[in-house]
């Protein structure tokens, strides 16, 4: 059984019309990270943060999975391949393309949780500061998103999978955010082959044995077709 771990970032959803973070006009050019993607920013101005995620939730609902999402879902269904898809993305385009074995290590736009009691529920289209927790009624609801300084989700499961992987593939990520940025080296130390699929070589290209470059909507289906032909 060929064990493949795939790590995706914002670049895999770019051709679906969702903004990436670190391009010139990207999300981090429009908003200060410390204002909209940290717990401190949320405590300072929860309304600003909820509006930031409401807009991204609306953009996500209007987006459609692209050929890269669809190819990754097809790979997961193919016999002989054990595929774990770890995404840094908070959109649900992988699931809407049919992927099932998905870990959202930075959380998900379509989930909400209570800052006080930790209860979680499906996020409404628009979250507001006056929303109450569905369980403890506290006015402490937040998007179930992993902000900077918070522990990414399911790290033990990811680390265990990296040790067993035959192949680690990073798709559409600049490799700037830890601990995801360290996954390629971890996998390689455990004997996995490593492949970067991106529109252009990233600053962490040296962490990978192989690299293929071009829009994810072209490069990912071509790579999946090759794997399925083997
Ligand atoms: C933690 C919220 C510890 C959700 C995000 C070690 C060293 C240095 C710093 C740190 C370190 N350890 C921890 C840190 C701090 C920090 C960090 O990494 N800072 C960096 C910036 C220096 N990390 C953390 O705080 C993490 N937490 O480590 O906690 C801990 C330990 C114990 C107990 C408690 C805590 C938490 C990180 C998660 C932060 N949340 N987002 C949201 O709003 O979306 S991060 C944010 O960046 C998104 O999640 C995003 O997914 C992620 C990564 O960005 P990318 O996806 O790579 O997007 P980017 O725009 O950068 O790149 C896009 C790529 O696509 C480019 O390469 C581009 O060329 C390519 N592309 C574009 N178009 C296409 C394309 N490719 C193909 N086709 C195309 N069409």
XYZ file of N, CA and C and ligand atoms in Angstrom:
770
model
N 0.880 -1.182 0.000
C 0.000 0.000 0.000
C 0.921 1.238 0.000
N 0.743 2.089 -0.993
C 1.565 3.282 -1.131
C 1.006 4.410 -0.250
N 1.771 4.733 0.836
C 1.238 5.742 1.767
C 1.674 7.134 1.321
N 0.684 7.946 0.949
C 0.972 9.306 0.467
C 0.357 10.328 1.420
N 1.212 11.265 1.877
C 0.684 12.405 2.654
C 0.736 13.643 1.770
N -0.382 14.328 1.676
C -0.437 15.542 0.861
C -0.720 16.713 1.789
N 0.097 17.767 1.687
C -0.135 19.003 2.451
C -0.545 20.079 1.459
N -1.735 20.671 1.645
C -2.118 21.747 0.725
C -2.152 23.086 1.458
N -1.967 24.130 0.670
C -2.054 25.511 1.152
C -2.926 26.304 0.202
N -2.952 27.605 0.440
C -3.898 28.483 -0.258
C -3.781 28.407 -1.781
N -2.620 28.028 -2.293
C -2.425 27.987 -3.753
C -3.302 26.966 -4.437
N -3.723 25.897 -3.702
C -4.564 24.873 -4.354
C -5.976 25.429 -4.601
N -6.366 26.471 -3.840
C -7.711 27.056 -4.017
C -7.671 28.360 -4.818
N -6.478 28.770 -5.236
C -6.358 30.063 -5.950
C -7.185 30.070 -7.231
N -7.171 28.961 -7.993
C -7.911 28.944 -9.274
C -9.409 28.775 -9.051
N -9.790 28.576 -7.775
C -11.226 28.600 -7.459
C -11.642 30.016 -7.083
N -10.675 30.949 -7.149
C -10.997 32.355 -6.875
C -10.786 32.785 -5.442
N -10.228 31.899 -4.593
C -9.990 32.294 -3.191
C -8.593 32.902 -3.066
N -8.505 33.970 -2.264
C -7.230 34.696 -2.156
C -6.188 33.888 -1.399
N -4.929 34.025 -1.815
C -3.840 33.430 -1.025
C -3.396 34.483 -0.002
N -2.391 34.189 0.774
C -2.005 35.082 1.867
C -0.871 36.016 1.516
N 0.142 35.456 0.851
C 1.404 36.215 0.788
C 1.719 36.756 -0.595
N 0.681 36.761 -1.469
C 0.915 37.415 -2.772
C 0.810 38.926 -2.537
N 1.186 39.723 -3.562
C 1.223 41.186 -3.371
C -0.108 41.727 -2.843
N -1.198 41.251 -3.453
C -2.504 41.808 -3.029
C -3.256 40.800 -2.148
N -2.491 39.910 -1.523
C -3.107 38.817 -0.755
C -3.705 39.266 0.572
N -4.196 38.296 1.303
C -4.916 38.601 2.548
C -4.028 39.328 3.555
N -2.744 38.955 3.600
C -1.885 39.620 4.593
C -1.405 40.980 4.089
N -1.762 41.322 2.846
C -1.456 42.700 2.387
C -2.636 43.602 2.750
N -3.824 42.978 2.932
C -5.036 43.772 3.196
C -5.298 43.916 4.700
N -4.781 42.922 5.474
C -5.088 42.934 6.912
C -3.805 42.630 7.683
N -3.631 43.221 8.848
C -2.479 42.846 9.687
C -2.810 41.525 10.368
N -1.860 40.562 10.253
C -2.062 39.238 10.869
C -2.446 39.398 12.330
N -1.751 40.320 13.019
C -2.002 40.434 14.471
C -3.410 40.951 14.756
N -4.048 41.578 13.758
C -5.414 42.087 14.005
C -6.481 41.035 13.758
N -6.242 40.145 12.766
C -7.337 39.234 12.362
C -7.013 37.751 12.521
N -5.776 37.383 12.840
C -5.452 35.937 12.913
C -4.621 35.611 14.158
N -4.955 36.319 15.265
C -4.345 35.977 16.563
C -5.433 36.066 17.645
N -5.304 35.284 18.743
C -6.295 35.389 19.831
C -6.329 36.799 20.433
N -5.152 37.449 20.465
C -5.083 38.811 21.025
C -5.904 39.777 20.150
N -5.779 39.605 18.832
C -6.545 40.464 17.913
C -8.040 40.251 18.123
N -8.414 38.982 18.364
C -9.833 38.670 18.559
C -10.353 39.299 19.847
N -9.541 39.217 20.923
C -9.969 39.813 22.208
C -10.083 41.339 22.060
N -9.172 41.912 21.256
C -9.142 43.383 21.095
C -10.359 43.864 20.303
N -10.653 43.164 19.198
C -11.749 43.609 18.335
C -12.435 42.413 17.672
N -13.278 41.710 18.432
C -13.932 40.503 17.898
C -14.788 40.796 16.667
N -15.375 41.995 16.622
C -16.238 42.315 15.478
C -15.421 42.355 14.187
N -14.232 42.964 14.242
C -13.355 43.037 13.049
C -12.993 41.624 12.581
N -12.636 40.767 13.532
C -12.210 39.390 13.185
C -13.396 38.608 12.610
N -14.557 38.721 13.244
C -15.734 37.966 12.744
C -16.113 38.448 11.348
N -15.972 39.770 11.091
C -16.287 40.278 9.741
C -15.272 39.762 8.719
N -14.012 39.628 9.140
C -12.947 39.097 8.244
C -13.295 37.668 7.815
N -13.729 36.878 8.790
C -14.047 35.475 8.467
C -15.425 35.340 7.801
N -16.358 36.250 8.124
C -17.655 36.222 7.418
C -17.444 36.435 5.923
N -16.535 37.352 5.596
C -16.299 37.642 4.163
C -15.652 36.441 3.499
N -14.701 35.803 4.189
C -14.028 34.639 3.587
C -14.993 33.467 3.484
N -15.920 33.310 4.468
C -16.913 32.247 4.421
C -17.822 32.480 3.205
N -18.192 33.729 2.944
C -19.047 34.025 1.781
C -18.283 33.743 0.481
N -17.017 34.135 0.429
C -16.200 33.872 -0.780
C -16.110 32.352 -1.020
N -15.948 31.622 0.087
C -15.795 30.154 -0.018
C -17.089 29.530 -0.533
N -18.222 29.995 -0.012
C -19.521 29.433 -0.443
C -19.749 29.681 -1.936
N -19.215 30.809 -2.443
C -19.421 31.153 -3.866
C -18.401 30.451 -4.764
N -17.377 29.858 -4.148
C -16.306 29.213 -4.941
C -16.686 27.766 -5.265
N -16.010 27.231 -6.275
C -16.223 25.822 -6.645
C -14.863 25.110 -6.621
N -14.870 23.812 -6.277
C -13.600 23.078 -6.340
C -13.042 23.126 -7.764
N -11.695 23.140 -7.872
C -11.112 23.157 -9.220
C -10.521 21.786 -9.547
N -9.856 21.676 -10.684
C -9.361 20.358 -11.156
C -8.341 19.763 -10.191
N -7.647 20.610 -9.442
C -6.660 20.062 -8.480
C -7.386 19.359 -7.332
N -8.441 19.998 -6.789
C -9.216 19.372 -5.717
C -9.803 18.040 -6.215
N -10.307 18.067 -7.431
C -10.972 16.857 -7.966
C -9.969 15.731 -8.175
N -8.767 16.084 -8.660
C -7.749 15.042 -8.897
C -7.315 14.402 -7.575
N -7.203 15.212 -6.526
C -6.781 14.671 -5.218
C -7.858 13.750 -4.646
N -9.118 14.084 -4.902
C -10.215 13.207 -4.442
C -10.177 11.880 -5.206
N -9.858 11.951 -6.495
C -9.772 10.710 -7.313
C -8.616 9.839 -6.828
N -7.514 10.461 -6.468
C -6.351 9.696 -5.977
C -6.715 8.951 -4.700
N -7.475 9.611 -3.840
C -7.855 8.977 -2.558
C -8.714 7.744 -2.811
N -9.531 7.781 -3.861
C -10.427 6.645 -4.162
C -9.693 5.492 -4.836
N -8.488 5.774 -5.382
C -7.832 4.749 -6.214
C -7.299 3.607 -5.340
N -7.516 2.342 -5.751
C -6.987 1.197 -4.983
C -5.453 1.239 -4.949
N -4.896 0.762 -3.810
C -3.433 0.653 -3.733
C -2.761 1.886 -3.177
N -3.584 2.954 -2.945
C -2.977 4.190 -2.391
C -3.700 4.555 -1.100
N -2.899 4.783 -0.051
C -3.457 5.212 1.238
C -3.119 6.701 1.375
N -4.126 7.564 1.107
C -3.864 9.010 0.997
C -4.407 9.739 2.231
N -3.550 10.507 2.887
C -3.999 11.417 3.951
C -3.799 12.842 3.441
N -4.874 13.628 3.441
C -4.809 15.006 2.962
C -4.817 15.950 4.168
N -3.678 16.577 4.419
C -3.580 17.559 5.506
C -3.647 18.933 4.849
N -4.659 19.728 5.227
C -4.732 21.047 4.593
C -4.567 22.154 5.619
N -3.844 23.212 5.206
C -3.717 24.427 6.018
C -4.906 25.333 5.717
N -5.662 24.977 4.681
C -6.759 25.832 4.241
C -7.974 25.656 5.144
N -8.753 26.708 5.240
C -9.952 26.652 6.088
C -11.214 26.551 5.224
N -11.006 26.521 3.885
C -12.176 26.337 3.010
C -12.528 24.854 2.954
N -13.714 24.544 2.394
C -14.160 23.123 2.359
C -14.139 22.591 0.930
N -13.294 23.146 0.089
C -13.288 22.723 -1.320
C -12.782 21.290 -1.508
N -11.874 20.837 -0.663
C -11.437 19.434 -0.775
C -12.637 18.503 -0.520
N -13.388 18.791 0.535
C -14.539 17.929 0.844
C -15.593 18.031 -0.251
N -15.795 19.226 -0.768
C -16.823 19.386 -1.823
C -16.394 18.720 -3.133
N -15.085 18.436 -3.260
C -14.614 17.704 -4.458
C -14.689 16.201 -4.226
N -14.935 15.780 -2.954
C -15.085 14.361 -2.665
C -14.018 13.767 -1.771
N -13.006 14.553 -1.376
C -11.991 14.007 -0.450
C -12.642 13.747 0.903
N -12.293 12.609 1.537
C -12.889 12.279 2.827
C -11.855 12.238 3.943
N -10.650 11.763 3.637
C -9.625 11.604 4.671
C -8.832 12.912 4.779
N -9.499 13.943 5.359
C -8.934 15.302 5.365
C -8.712 15.778 6.808
N -7.556 16.358 7.065
C -7.305 17.008 8.367
C -7.165 18.510 8.122
N -8.017 19.310 8.769
C -7.891 20.774 8.686
C -7.023 21.228 9.856
N -5.700 21.267 9.651
C -4.813 21.541 10.787
C -4.910 22.984 11.272
N -5.460 23.889 10.417
C -5.641 25.289 10.859
C -7.120 25.614 11.044
N -7.944 24.568 11.186
C -9.364 24.814 11.439
C -10.177 24.952 10.166
N -11.452 25.347 10.330
C -12.378 25.368 9.188
C -13.359 26.537 9.315
N -13.597 27.201 8.198
C -14.529 28.344 8.166
C -15.948 27.915 8.540
N -16.292 26.641 8.239
C -17.697 26.244 8.456
C -17.919 25.675 9.859
N -16.931 25.931 10.760
C -17.113 25.486 12.153
C -16.968 26.688 13.095
N -17.752 26.678 14.160
C -17.653 27.729 15.194
C -17.410 27.039 16.528
N -16.865 27.779 17.492
C -16.698 27.186 18.833
C -16.831 28.272 19.889
N -17.024 27.816 21.116
C -17.181 28.753 22.242
C -15.833 28.973 22.932
N -15.432 30.243 23.070
C -14.166 30.596 23.717
C -14.208 30.164 25.182
N -15.407 30.101 25.761
C -15.503 29.782 27.191
C -15.516 28.274 27.453
N -16.496 27.567 26.815
C -16.640 26.144 27.205
C -16.086 25.187 26.156
N -15.660 25.726 24.998
C -15.020 24.859 23.996
C -15.994 24.093 23.120
N -17.321 24.261 23.368
C -18.335 23.558 22.551
C -18.190 23.976 21.090
N -18.414 23.005 20.169
C -18.290 23.332 18.736
C -19.587 23.050 18.000
N -19.856 23.811 16.907
C -21.072 23.598 16.110
C -20.837 24.145 14.706
N -21.695 23.776 13.732
C -21.515 24.297 12.371
C -21.685 25.825 12.373
N -20.761 26.540 11.767
C -20.824 28.007 11.804
C -21.993 28.509 10.954
N -22.695 29.551 11.430
C -23.719 30.191 10.587
C -23.007 30.947 9.470
N -23.751 31.375 8.466
C -23.131 32.115 7.335
C -22.364 33.327 7.880
N -23.055 34.083 8.774
C -22.418 35.285 9.329
C -22.385 35.159 10.850
N -21.198 35.244 11.424
C -21.094 35.196 12.877
C -21.075 36.625 13.398
N -21.636 36.829 14.589
C -21.611 38.188 15.163
C -21.296 38.133 16.647
N -20.847 39.246 17.176
C -20.430 39.291 18.592
C -21.614 39.024 19.521
N -22.854 39.189 19.007
C -24.002 38.968 19.916
C -24.448 37.495 19.921
N -23.807 36.666 19.062
C -24.196 35.239 19.072
C -23.894 34.626 20.448
N -24.761 33.685 20.843
C -24.497 33.006 22.114
C -24.074 31.554 21.842
N -23.268 30.988 22.758
C -22.844 29.585 22.625
C -24.081 28.691 22.685
N -24.135 27.682 21.808
C -25.309 26.798 21.751
C -25.435 25.978 23.036
N -24.357 25.877 23.850
C -24.454 25.032 25.050
C -24.476 25.906 26.312
N -23.499 26.801 26.491
C -23.420 27.523 27.787
C -23.979 28.932 27.696
N -24.467 29.310 26.523
C -25.126 30.605 26.297
C -24.184 31.801 26.445
N -22.850 31.533 26.651
C -21.931 32.695 26.779
C -21.825 33.407 25.438
N -21.631 34.764 25.530
C -21.405 35.512 24.275
C -19.904 35.451 23.989
N -19.413 34.198 23.646
C -17.953 34.039 23.481
C -17.679 33.163 22.266
N -18.507 33.365 21.196
C -18.344 32.471 20.037
C -17.210 32.988 19.146
N -16.518 32.073 18.527
C -15.414 32.430 17.605
C -15.371 31.409 16.484
N -14.742 31.741 15.375
C -14.569 30.726 14.327
C -13.641 29.631 14.848
N -13.872 28.386 14.456
C -13.012 27.283 14.915
C -11.788 27.240 13.996
N -10.970 28.272 14.143
C -9.795 28.492 13.287
C -8.569 28.522 14.199
N -7.447 27.989 13.741
C -6.208 28.011 14.522
C -5.461 29.293 14.188
N -5.374 30.204 15.141
C -4.679 31.470 14.911
C -3.204 31.348 15.272
N -2.419 32.341 14.936
C -0.992 32.306 15.272
C -0.833 32.266 16.786
N 0.054 31.353 17.228
C 0.275 31.188 18.664
C -0.619 30.109 19.246
N -1.561 29.567 18.420
C -2.429 28.482 18.899
C -1.957 27.155 18.303
N -2.220 26.088 18.992
C -1.756 24.762 18.586
C -2.572 24.251 17.398
N -1.920 23.914 16.291
C -2.648 23.318 15.165
C -3.326 22.019 15.582
N -4.377 21.653 14.841
C -5.182 20.469 15.207
C -4.531 19.178 14.721
N -4.800 18.121 15.474
C -4.455 16.740 15.126
C -2.958 16.548 14.795
N -2.103 17.259 15.542
C -0.663 17.153 15.271
C -0.123 15.746 15.522
N -0.635 15.044 16.543
C -0.107 13.692 16.830
C -0.394 12.769 15.651
N -1.600 12.887 15.094
C -1.984 12.032 13.947
C -1.112 12.366 12.726
N -0.840 13.657 12.551
C -0.014 14.080 11.395
C 1.420 13.568 11.567
N 1.957 13.762 12.774
C 3.353 13.314 13.016
C 3.484 11.797 12.781
N 2.491 11.037 13.272
C 2.553 9.568 13.103
C 2.526 9.223 11.617
N 1.689 9.926 10.847
C 1.579 9.636 9.403
C 2.868 10.009 8.670
N 3.532 11.098 9.104
C 4.793 11.507 8.453
C 5.858 10.427 8.618
N 5.811 9.713 9.753
C 6.834 8.672 9.998
C 6.625 7.454 9.112
N 5.347 7.275 8.665
C 5.034 6.061 7.890
C 5.009 6.326 6.380
N 5.125 7.616 5.989
C 4.827 7.958 4.582
C 5.881 7.401 3.620
N 5.391 6.975 2.419
C 6.325 6.644 1.327
C 6.605 7.898 0.507
N 5.595 8.800 0.482
C 5.708 10.018 -0.318
C 5.009 11.169 0.408
N 5.699 12.323 0.453
C 5.110 13.550 1.009
C 5.053 14.586 -0.115
N 3.844 15.111 -0.370
C 3.678 16.080 -1.457
C 3.112 17.379 -0.875
N 3.778 18.509 -1.129
C 3.252 19.818 -0.702
C 2.717 20.525 -1.941
N 1.482 21.005 -1.842
C 0.827 21.618 -3.008
C 0.327 23.023 -2.642
N 0.825 24.036 -3.360
C 0.278 25.385 -3.221
C 0.499 26.003 -1.865
N 1.688 25.750 -1.276
C 1.992 26.389 0.004
C 3.394 26.985 -0.046
N 3.522 28.168 0.541
C 4.818 28.872 0.492
C 5.786 28.329 1.530
N 5.302 27.448 2.418
C 6.195 26.824 3.402
C 6.738 27.822 4.411
N 5.942 28.832 4.745
C 6.404 29.877 5.679
C 5.837 29.711 7.075
N 4.824 28.843 7.245
C 4.117 28.772 8.532
C 4.435 27.438 9.207
N 4.913 27.551 10.441
C 5.232 26.366 11.236
C 4.035 25.919 12.031
N 3.897 24.663 12.398
C 4.841 23.558 12.137
C 4.707 22.909 10.749
N 3.722 23.319 9.929
C 3.572 22.691 8.599
C 4.856 22.827 7.776
N 5.576 23.933 7.974
C 6.788 24.185 7.164
C 7.863 23.130 7.404
N 7.748 22.413 8.535
C 8.783 21.415 8.847
C 8.436 20.004 8.388
N 7.239 19.811 7.838
C 6.776 18.455 7.506
C 7.650 17.765 6.456
N 8.101 18.517 5.443
C 8.883 17.878 4.356
C 10.174 17.294 4.914
N 10.859 18.067 5.748
C 12.117 17.571 6.340
C 11.837 16.358 7.227
N 10.750 16.426 8.026
C 10.416 15.307 8.908
C 10.179 14.041 8.071
N 9.393 14.178 7.011
C 9.071 13.003 6.175
C 10.340 12.449 5.541
N 11.198 13.352 5.069
C 12.411 12.918 4.379
C 13.329 12.186 5.354
N 13.390 12.683 6.617
C 14.245 12.017 7.619
C 13.745 10.616 7.907
N 12.434 10.410 7.661
C 11.879 9.065 7.924
C 11.866 8.226 6.649
N 12.548 8.720 5.598
C 12.720 7.877 4.411
C 11.735 8.110 3.292
N 10.858 9.144 3.422
C 9.865 9.364 2.358
C 10.488 10.138 1.199
N 9.934 9.897 0.000
C 10.255 10.763 -1.137
C 9.465 12.059 -0.930
N 9.959 13.176 -1.484
C 9.273 14.451 -1.247
C 9.124 15.201 -2.564
N 7.964 15.788 -2.765
C 7.636 16.447 -4.035
C 6.915 17.765 -3.746
N 7.372 18.838 -4.419
C 6.695 20.141 -4.290
C 5.958 20.417 -5.597
N 4.651 20.685 -5.485
C 3.858 21.092 -6.661
C 3.379 22.511 -6.387
N 3.812 23.475 -7.208
C 3.492 24.872 -6.927
C 3.540 25.659 -8.238
N 2.989 26.868 -8.196
C 3.007 27.617 -9.474
C 4.431 28.016 -9.842
N 5.277 28.115 -8.818
C 6.713 28.430 -9.034
C 7.501 27.877 -7.851
N 8.806 27.666 -8.012
C 9.581 27.135 -6.886
C 9.442 28.049 -5.669
N 9.303 27.465 -4.466
C 9.156 28.281 -3.256
C 10.528 28.451 -2.584
N 10.514 29.249 -1.530
C 11.768 29.483 -0.786
C 12.245 28.194 -0.109
N 11.340 27.207 0.039
C 11.735 25.958 0.710
C 11.891 24.812 -0.295
N 12.124 25.180 -1.561
C 12.290 24.173 -2.632
C 13.375 23.168 -2.261
N 14.369 23.621 -1.504
C 15.490 22.736 -1.144
C 15.103 21.607 -0.209
N 13.879 21.723 0.408
C 13.433 20.643 1.314
C 12.916 19.440 0.539
N 12.754 19.619 -0.793
C 12.077 18.570 -1.580
C 13.052 17.927 -2.559
N 12.885 16.599 -2.765
C 13.743 15.936 -3.763
C 13.304 16.342 -5.154
N 12.006 16.408 -5.387
C 11.475 16.731 -6.730
C 10.522 17.922 -6.663
N 10.354 18.557 -7.803
C 9.424 19.699 -7.877
C 8.849 19.795 -9.270
N 7.539 20.151 -9.345
C 6.920 20.394 -10.664
C 6.176 21.718 -10.561
N 6.270 22.529 -11.597
C 5.766 23.893 -11.440
C 4.784 24.288 -12.533
N 3.746 24.992 -12.071
C 2.669 25.445 -12.955
C 1.406 25.575 -12.108
N 0.313 26.073 -12.686
C -0.929 26.219 -11.931
C -1.413 24.870 -11.415
N -1.875 24.846 -10.157
C -2.295 23.579 -9.531
C -3.331 22.854 -10.388
N -4.215 23.624 -11.028
C -5.277 23.034 -11.858
C -4.732 22.225 -13.022
N -3.467 22.453 -13.383
C -2.833 21.674 -14.470
C -1.850 20.644 -13.883
N -0.990 21.105 -12.985
C 0.113 20.262 -12.491
C -0.398 19.104 -11.640
N -1.427 19.346 -10.822
C -1.900 18.286 -9.915
C -2.600 17.160 -10.680
N -3.553 17.454 -11.587
C -4.151 16.352 -12.347
C -3.115 15.558 -13.154
N -2.103 16.260 -13.713
C -1.076 15.556 -14.503
C -0.288 14.611 -13.600
N 0.047 15.081 -12.403
C 0.811 14.230 -11.470
C -0.047 13.045 -11.017
N -1.323 13.288 -10.680
C -2.208 12.199 -10.219
C -2.373 11.153 -11.323
N -2.538 11.619 -12.573
C -2.707 10.683 -13.694
C -1.483 9.770 -13.801
N -0.315 10.353 -13.612
C 0.942 9.579 -13.701
C 0.993 8.536 -12.574
N 0.596 8.955 -11.366
C 0.622 8.015 -10.225
C -0.350 6.866 -10.475
N -1.526 7.202 -11.042
C -2.551 6.165 -11.253
C -2.160 5.223 -12.387
N -1.280 5.731 -13.277
C -0.883 4.869 -14.408
C 0.157 3.840 -13.981
N 0.849 4.137 -12.833
C 1.966 3.247 -12.436
C 1.477 1.845 -12.082
C 2.080 27.144 16.711
C -5.436 31.023 10.152
C 2.783 26.620 18.886
C -6.521 30.504 9.330
C -3.114 30.606 9.874
C 8.985 28.258 14.411
C 9.727 29.218 13.743
C 9.173 30.470 13.448
C 7.857 30.782 13.839
C 7.123 29.824 14.495
C 7.681 28.569 14.780
N 6.744 27.851 15.450
C 5.613 28.606 15.589
C 5.823 29.821 15.008
C 4.858 30.919 14.958
C 3.881 30.763 13.791
C 4.605 30.880 12.484
O 4.832 29.889 11.824
N 4.895 32.096 12.091
C 5.534 32.292 10.797
C 4.668 33.232 9.954
C 6.930 32.845 11.017
N 3.140 29.532 13.859
C 2.093 29.429 14.677
O 1.760 30.319 15.437
C 1.290 28.120 14.650
N 1.113 27.719 16.013
O 3.130 26.825 16.243
O 1.743 27.002 18.016
C 2.167 26.122 20.118
C 2.787 25.112 20.794
C 2.239 24.649 21.950
C 1.046 25.194 22.409
C 0.412 26.218 21.724
C 0.975 26.692 20.564
C -0.110 28.313 14.073
C -0.039 28.536 12.591
C -1.465 28.666 12.016
C -1.791 30.110 11.863
N -3.052 30.279 11.127
N -4.239 30.990 9.352
C -6.800 31.441 8.219
O -7.101 32.620 8.488
O -6.728 30.966 7.091
S -1.750 30.536 8.904
C -2.118 30.887 7.278
O -0.921 30.607 6.567
C -3.167 30.002 6.635
O -3.603 28.962 7.467
C -2.425 29.423 5.447
O -2.918 28.239 5.046
C -1.088 29.331 6.028
C 0.045 29.045 5.120
O -0.026 29.923 4.010
P -0.077 29.224 2.570
O -1.262 28.334 2.542
O 1.252 28.636 2.257
O -0.421 30.459 1.656
P 0.620 31.497 1.004
O -0.188 32.623 0.440
O 1.720 31.790 1.977
O 1.274 30.664 -0.205
C 0.487 30.286 -1.313
C 1.384 29.475 -2.238
O 0.595 29.058 -3.357
C 2.561 30.278 -2.801
O 3.714 29.483 -2.756
C 2.146 30.565 -4.253
O 3.279 30.581 -5.109
C 1.299 29.363 -4.562
N 0.268 29.556 -5.597
C -0.455 30.670 -5.842
N -1.319 30.413 -6.857
C -1.135 29.128 -7.231
C -0.115 28.575 -6.424
N 0.306 27.305 -6.572
C -0.304 26.562 -7.522
N -1.281 27.008 -8.325
C -1.720 28.285 -8.213
N -2.688 28.710 -9.037
